[in-house]
Amino acid sequence: MPSYRQLVHQWDAQLQQHQIPLETARVFLLELTRQQDVDLYLNYEQPASESIIQAFEAGMARIVKQEPLAYVLGYSWFYGYPIQVNEDVLIPRPETEELVAQILARTDELFTDSSFIEAADIGTGSGAIALALAKEEPKMRMVATDISEKAIAVAQTNARALAVPVRFLVGDMAQPLIEQRLKLDLVVCNPPYIPDQEVLEASVAEYEPHVALFGGEDGLKFYRQVFAAAPLILKDKALMAFEIGWNQKEALLQEVAAAFPEAQAEVVRDINGKDRMLFVTFSGGQQE
Ligand code: SAM
Ligand code: GLN
């Protein structure tokens, strides 16, 4: 029997050849051993268990074909929560955890005196944003929408697993919220924002759903739809929070200034220094 260490290093050459970080094999093994309550680092030099060898070898064969680790595992960690994923949903990204953290800080300040925060997550995918927000802030009353019924099914499974009450609606962007005549304190959206013609790395382009990635010719199509719907779905005092592409700040700030001259707009960088989050705050009052 190979040791756990040997199991990982058997794949070094293949990983290198396919330009996949060597770390991926160790993280994969860490997750498999965690599932079986084996402490990988205490047992690193010990013979690996038969069932782990089988699962590891089968998974690594997929990983060297560029399949993302999260799809092989069937879950991804988001804001400390396990989120089930499959090829019907985008794998939640670390940048999006930063969006959640920013929203929690801002809603805390903006809605200190409210007993509830009526919130919507448009294009919820796996449900990652909606579920993390609802877990972290019990005042959230969360509605989550997506055009993909298959994505909503995944998000529903996640909501049950995490025991979070979220209302799910299938439909085109803000349309289901308009139909339900909702008036919201908070609208969050990480829309598909990659320009249609952009070439993506294989692990993304070949495995992740294109409906979750591409946002029209300039990548901004879905932001415009949410901006247009905003007066119908927001309360006077409200926050809109978006994830954005690293080069979309100027264009989006211009659109926001034109659409909402009374609102306050701010773009915040992610941990890598890239413009990544857009917040539009309506402080209420002056719109009367
Ligand atoms: N919110 C998830 C996250 O942050 O990990 C997923 C974000 S993914 C970038 C965009 C999501 O928008 C996908 O789940 C996709 O199915 C959904 N979507 C695409 N077009 C849509 C539309 N017209 N109306 C509603 N949702 C849409
Ligand atoms: N961050 C994703 C990527 O680079 C894109 C997500 C999105 O379009 N919202 O693949």
Coordinates of C-alpha atoms and ligand atoms in Angstrom, one line a residue:
M1 CA 0.0 0.0 0.0
P2 CA 1.3 3.4 -0.8
S3 CA 1.5 6.0 2.0
Y4 CA -0.7 9.1 1.7
R5 CA 2.4 11.1 0.8
Q6 CA 3.3 8.6 -2.0
L7 CA -0.3 8.7 -3.3
V8 CA -0.1 12.5 -3.8
H9 CA 3.4 12.6 -5.3
Q10 CA 2.6 9.8 -7.8
W11 CA 0.7 12.5 -9.7
D12 CA 3.4 15.2 -9.7
A13 CA 4.6 14.7 -13.3
Q14 CA 1.1 14.6 -14.7
L15 CA 0.0 17.6 -12.9
Q16 CA 3.0 19.5 -14.0
Q17 CA 2.5 18.4 -17.6
H18 CA -1.1 19.8 -17.5
Q19 CA 0.0 22.9 -15.6
I20 CA -2.3 22.2 -12.7
P21 CA -0.9 23.3 -9.3
L22 CA 0.6 20.4 -7.3
E23 CA -1.4 21.7 -4.3
T24 CA -4.6 20.5 -6.0
A25 CA -3.8 16.8 -5.3
R26 CA -3.1 17.5 -1.6
V27 CA -6.2 19.5 -1.1
F28 CA -8.2 16.8 -2.8
L29 CA -6.7 14.2 -0.6
L30 CA -7.3 16.4 2.5
E31 CA -11.0 16.6 1.6
L32 CA -11.3 12.8 1.0
T33 CA -9.6 12.0 4.3
R34 CA -11.7 14.6 6.1
Q35 CA -14.8 12.9 4.9
Q36 CA -13.6 9.6 6.4
D37 CA -12.4 11.2 9.7
V38 CA -8.8 10.5 8.9
D39 CA -6.3 13.2 10.0
L40 CA -4.2 13.4 6.8
Y41 CA -1.2 15.1 8.5
L42 CA -1.0 12.7 11.4
N43 CA -1.1 9.8 9.0
Y44 CA 0.8 11.2 6.0
E45 CA 3.5 8.5 6.1
Q46 CA 1.1 5.7 6.9
P47 CA -0.4 3.3 4.3
A48 CA -3.5 4.8 2.7
S49 CA -6.8 3.1 3.1
E50 CA -8.1 1.1 0.2
S51 CA -11.3 3.2 -0.2
I52 CA -9.4 6.5 -0.2
I53 CA -6.9 5.2 -2.8
Q54 CA -9.8 4.3 -5.1
A55 CA -11.6 7.6 -4.7
F56 CA -8.4 9.6 -5.0
E57 CA -7.2 7.8 -8.2
A58 CA -10.6 8.1 -9.9
G59 CA -10.8 11.8 -9.0
M60 CA -7.3 12.6 -10.0
A61 CA -7.9 11.1 -13.5
R62 CA -10.7 13.7 -13.9
I63 CA -8.6 16.5 -12.4
V64 CA -5.7 16.1 -14.9
K65 CA -8.3 16.5 -17.6
Q66 CA -8.8 20.0 -16.2
E67 CA -12.1 19.3 -14.4
P68 CA -12.3 21.6 -11.4
L69 CA -11.8 20.1 -8.0
A70 CA -15.1 21.3 -6.7
Y71 CA -17.0 19.3 -9.4
V72 CA -15.0 16.2 -8.6
L73 CA -15.7 16.6 -4.9
G74 CA -19.3 17.7 -5.5
Y75 CA -18.9 20.6 -3.1
S76 CA -16.9 23.8 -2.5
W77 CA -16.3 25.8 0.7
F78 CA -17.9 29.2 0.7
Y79 CA -17.7 31.5 3.7
G80 CA -17.0 28.5 5.8
Y81 CA -20.0 26.6 4.6
P82 CA -20.0 23.5 2.4
I83 CA -21.9 24.3 -0.8
Q84 CA -22.9 21.5 -3.1
V85 CA -22.1 22.1 -6.8
N86 CA -22.4 20.3 -10.1
E87 CA -22.0 21.4 -13.7
D88 CA -25.3 23.2 -13.6
V89 CA -23.9 25.9 -11.3
L90 CA -20.8 28.2 -11.2
I91 CA -18.3 27.2 -8.5
P92 CA -18.5 30.0 -6.0
R93 CA -15.3 32.1 -6.1
P94 CA -13.2 33.5 -3.2
E95 CA -13.8 37.0 -4.6
T96 CA -17.5 36.5 -4.0
E97 CA -16.8 35.8 -0.3
E98 CA -15.4 39.3 -0.1
L99 CA -18.6 40.6 -1.6
V100 CA -20.6 38.8 1.2
A101 CA -18.3 40.3 3.9
Q102 CA -18.7 43.8 2.5
I103 CA -22.5 43.4 2.3
L104 CA -22.7 42.2 5.9
A105 CA -20.7 45.3 7.1
R106 CA -22.7 47.7 5.1
T107 CA -26.1 46.3 6.0
D108 CA -25.1 46.3 9.6
E109 CA -24.6 50.1 9.4
L110 CA -27.4 51.0 7.0
F111 CA -30.2 48.9 8.6
T112 CA -29.2 49.0 12.3
D113 CA -32.7 50.0 13.3
S114 CA -34.6 47.5 11.1
S115 CA -35.9 44.2 12.5
F116 CA -35.7 42.6 9.1
I117 CA -33.7 43.1 5.9
E118 CA -35.8 42.1 2.9
A119 CA -33.1 40.9 0.4
A120 CA -32.8 39.3 -3.0
D121 CA -29.9 37.5 -4.6
I122 CA -30.4 37.6 -8.4
G123 CA -28.7 34.8 -10.4
T124 CA -28.1 32.8 -7.2
G125 CA -26.5 29.7 -8.9
S126 CA -25.5 27.4 -6.1
G127 CA -27.1 29.7 -3.7
A128 CA -23.8 30.6 -2.2
I129 CA -24.4 34.3 -1.7
A130 CA -28.0 34.0 -0.4
L131 CA -27.1 31.2 2.0
A132 CA -24.0 32.8 3.4
L133 CA -25.9 36.1 4.0
A134 CA -28.8 34.4 5.6
K135 CA -26.5 32.3 7.8
E136 CA -24.5 35.2 8.9
E137 CA -27.3 37.8 9.4
P138 CA -30.5 36.3 10.9
K139 CA -32.3 39.5 10.1
M140 CA -32.1 38.7 6.3
R141 CA -35.3 37.6 4.7
M142 CA -33.9 36.2 1.5
V143 CA -35.4 35.6 -1.9
A144 CA -33.1 34.0 -4.5
T145 CA -33.7 33.8 -8.3
D146 CA -32.1 32.3 -11.3
I147 CA -33.1 31.7 -14.9
S148 CA -31.8 28.1 -14.7
E149 CA -34.2 25.6 -13.1
K150 CA -31.3 23.2 -12.6
A151 CA -29.4 25.8 -10.7
I152 CA -32.4 26.6 -8.5
A153 CA -32.6 22.8 -7.7
V154 CA -29.0 22.8 -6.5
A155 CA -29.6 26.0 -4.5
Q156 CA -32.6 24.4 -2.9
T157 CA -30.6 21.3 -1.9
N158 CA -28.0 23.6 -0.3
A159 CA -30.7 25.6 1.6
R160 CA -32.1 22.4 3.0
A161 CA -28.6 21.1 4.0
L162 CA -27.7 24.4 5.7
A163 CA -31.2 24.7 7.2
V164 CA -31.8 28.2 5.9
P165 CA -35.2 29.4 4.9
V166 CA -34.8 31.0 1.4
R167 CA -37.6 31.6 -1.1
F168 CA -36.6 30.5 -4.6
L169 CA -38.0 31.9 -7.8
V170 CA -37.2 30.9 -11.4
G171 CA -37.1 33.7 -14.0
D172 CA -35.3 36.3 -16.0
M173 CA -33.2 38.7 -13.7
A174 CA -35.5 41.0 -11.7
Q175 CA -38.7 39.8 -13.5
P176 CA -39.9 37.4 -10.8
L177 CA -39.3 40.1 -8.1
I178 CA -41.4 42.6 -10.1
E179 CA -44.1 40.0 -10.6
Q180 CA -44.2 39.3 -6.8
R181 CA -44.3 43.1 -6.2
L182 CA -41.4 42.9 -3.8
K183 CA -39.9 46.0 -2.3
L184 CA -36.4 45.2 -1.1
D185 CA -33.9 46.7 1.3
L186 CA -31.0 44.8 -0.4
V187 CA -30.4 43.5 -3.9
V188 CA -27.3 41.5 -4.5
C189 CA -26.2 40.2 -7.9
N190 CA -23.1 38.5 -9.2
P191 CA -24.3 38.3 -12.8
P192 CA -22.5 36.7 -15.7
Y193 CA -20.1 39.5 -16.7
I194 CA -17.6 38.1 -19.1
P195 CA -17.8 39.7 -22.6
D196 CA -19.1 37.1 -25.1
Q197 CA -15.9 36.9 -27.1
E198 CA -13.5 36.5 -24.3
V199 CA -11.4 33.3 -24.3
L200 CA -11.4 31.5 -21.0
E201 CA -9.1 28.9 -19.5
A202 CA -10.1 25.3 -20.2
S203 CA -11.2 24.3 -16.7
V204 CA -13.7 27.2 -16.8
A205 CA -14.8 27.1 -20.5
E206 CA -15.2 23.4 -20.8
Y207 CA -16.8 22.6 -17.4
E208 CA -18.7 25.6 -16.0
P209 CA -22.1 26.6 -17.4
H210 CA -21.8 29.3 -20.0
V211 CA -25.2 30.8 -18.9
A212 CA -23.3 31.7 -15.7
L213 CA -20.4 33.4 -17.4
F214 CA -21.2 35.5 -20.4
G215 CA -22.8 38.9 -20.1
G216 CA -23.3 40.1 -23.7
E217 CA -20.9 41.9 -26.0
D218 CA -19.4 44.2 -23.3
G219 CA -20.3 42.0 -20.3
L220 CA -22.6 44.6 -18.9
K221 CA -26.0 43.5 -20.2
F222 CA -27.2 42.1 -16.9
Y223 CA -26.2 45.1 -14.8
R224 CA -28.3 47.3 -17.2
Q225 CA -31.3 45.0 -16.6
V226 CA -31.0 45.3 -12.8
F227 CA -30.5 49.1 -13.0
A228 CA -33.6 49.4 -15.1
A229 CA -35.6 47.3 -12.6
A230 CA -34.3 49.0 -9.5
P231 CA -37.0 51.7 -9.1
L232 CA -39.6 48.9 -9.2
I233 CA -38.0 46.6 -6.6
L234 CA -36.2 48.8 -4.1
K235 CA -37.4 50.7 -1.1
D236 CA -36.4 54.4 -0.9
K237 CA -33.6 53.5 1.4
A238 CA -31.8 50.5 -0.1
L239 CA -28.5 49.0 -1.0
M240 CA -27.6 47.3 -4.3
A241 CA -24.4 45.2 -4.3
F242 CA -22.7 43.7 -7.4
E243 CA -19.7 41.7 -8.2
I244 CA -18.0 43.2 -11.3
G245 CA -15.2 42.4 -13.7
W246 CA -11.8 43.9 -13.0
N247 CA -12.0 46.4 -16.0
Q248 CA -15.7 47.4 -15.7
K249 CA -15.5 50.0 -13.0
E250 CA -15.5 53.2 -15.2
A251 CA -18.3 52.0 -17.5
L252 CA -20.5 50.9 -14.6
L253 CA -20.0 54.1 -12.6
Q254 CA -21.0 56.1 -15.6
E255 CA -24.2 54.1 -16.0
V256 CA -25.0 54.4 -12.3
A257 CA -24.4 58.1 -12.3
A258 CA -26.8 58.5 -15.3
A259 CA -29.5 56.2 -13.9
F260 CA -29.3 57.2 -10.2
P261 CA -28.0 60.7 -9.8
E262 CA -29.3 60.8 -6.2
A263 CA -27.5 57.6 -5.2
Q264 CA -24.0 57.1 -3.8
A265 CA -21.9 54.7 -5.8
E266 CA -18.6 53.1 -4.7
V267 CA -16.3 50.5 -6.2
V268 CA -14.2 48.4 -3.9
R269 CA -11.1 46.3 -4.8
D270 CA -10.7 42.6 -3.9
I271 CA -7.7 41.2 -2.0
N272 CA -5.8 41.0 -5.3
G273 CA -6.2 44.8 -5.8
K274 CA -8.7 44.4 -8.6
D275 CA -11.9 46.4 -8.9
R276 CA -14.4 43.8 -8.0
M277 CA -17.5 45.1 -6.1
L278 CA -19.9 47.9 -6.8
F279 CA -22.2 49.3 -4.2
V280 CA -25.0 51.7 -4.9
T281 CA -26.6 53.2 -1.8
F282 CA -29.9 55.0 -1.7
S283 CA -30.1 56.8 1.6
G284 CA -33.8 57.5 1.2
G285 CA -35.6 60.8 2.0
Q286 CA -34.4 63.0 -0.9
Q287 CA -36.3 61.0 -3.5
E288 CA -39.7 61.9 -2.1
Ligands
SAM1 N1 -24.5 33.8 -7.4 C1 -23.7 32.7 -7.7 C2 -22.3 33.0 -7.2 O1 -22.0 34.1 -6.9 O2 -21.5 32.0 -7.1 C3 -23.7 32.4 -9.3 C4 -23.2 33.6 -10.1 S1 -23.0 33.2 -11.8 C5 -21.7 34.4 -12.2 C6 -24.4 34.0 -12.6 C7 -25.8 33.3 -12.4 O3 -26.8 34.0 -13.1 C8 -25.8 31.9 -12.9 O4 -26.4 31.0 -11.9 C9 -26.8 31.9 -14.1 O5 -27.6 30.8 -14.2 C10 -27.7 33.1 -13.7 N2 -28.3 33.8 -14.9 C11 -27.8 33.9 -16.1 N3 -28.7 34.6 -16.9 C12 -29.7 34.9 -16.1 C13 -31.0 35.6 -16.3 N4 -31.3 36.1 -17.5 N5 -31.8 35.7 -15.3 C14 -31.5 35.2 -14.1 N6 -30.4 34.6 -13.8 C15 -29.5 34.4 -14.8
GLN2 N1 -15.2 35.1 -11.8 C1 -15.7 34.3 -12.9 C2 -14.6 33.9 -13.8 O1 -13.6 34.6 -13.9 C3 -16.8 35.0 -13.6 C4 -18.0 35.1 -12.8 C5 -19.0 36.1 -13.4 O2 -19.1 36.2 -14.6 N2 -19.8 36.6 -12.6 O3 -14.6 32.8 -14.4

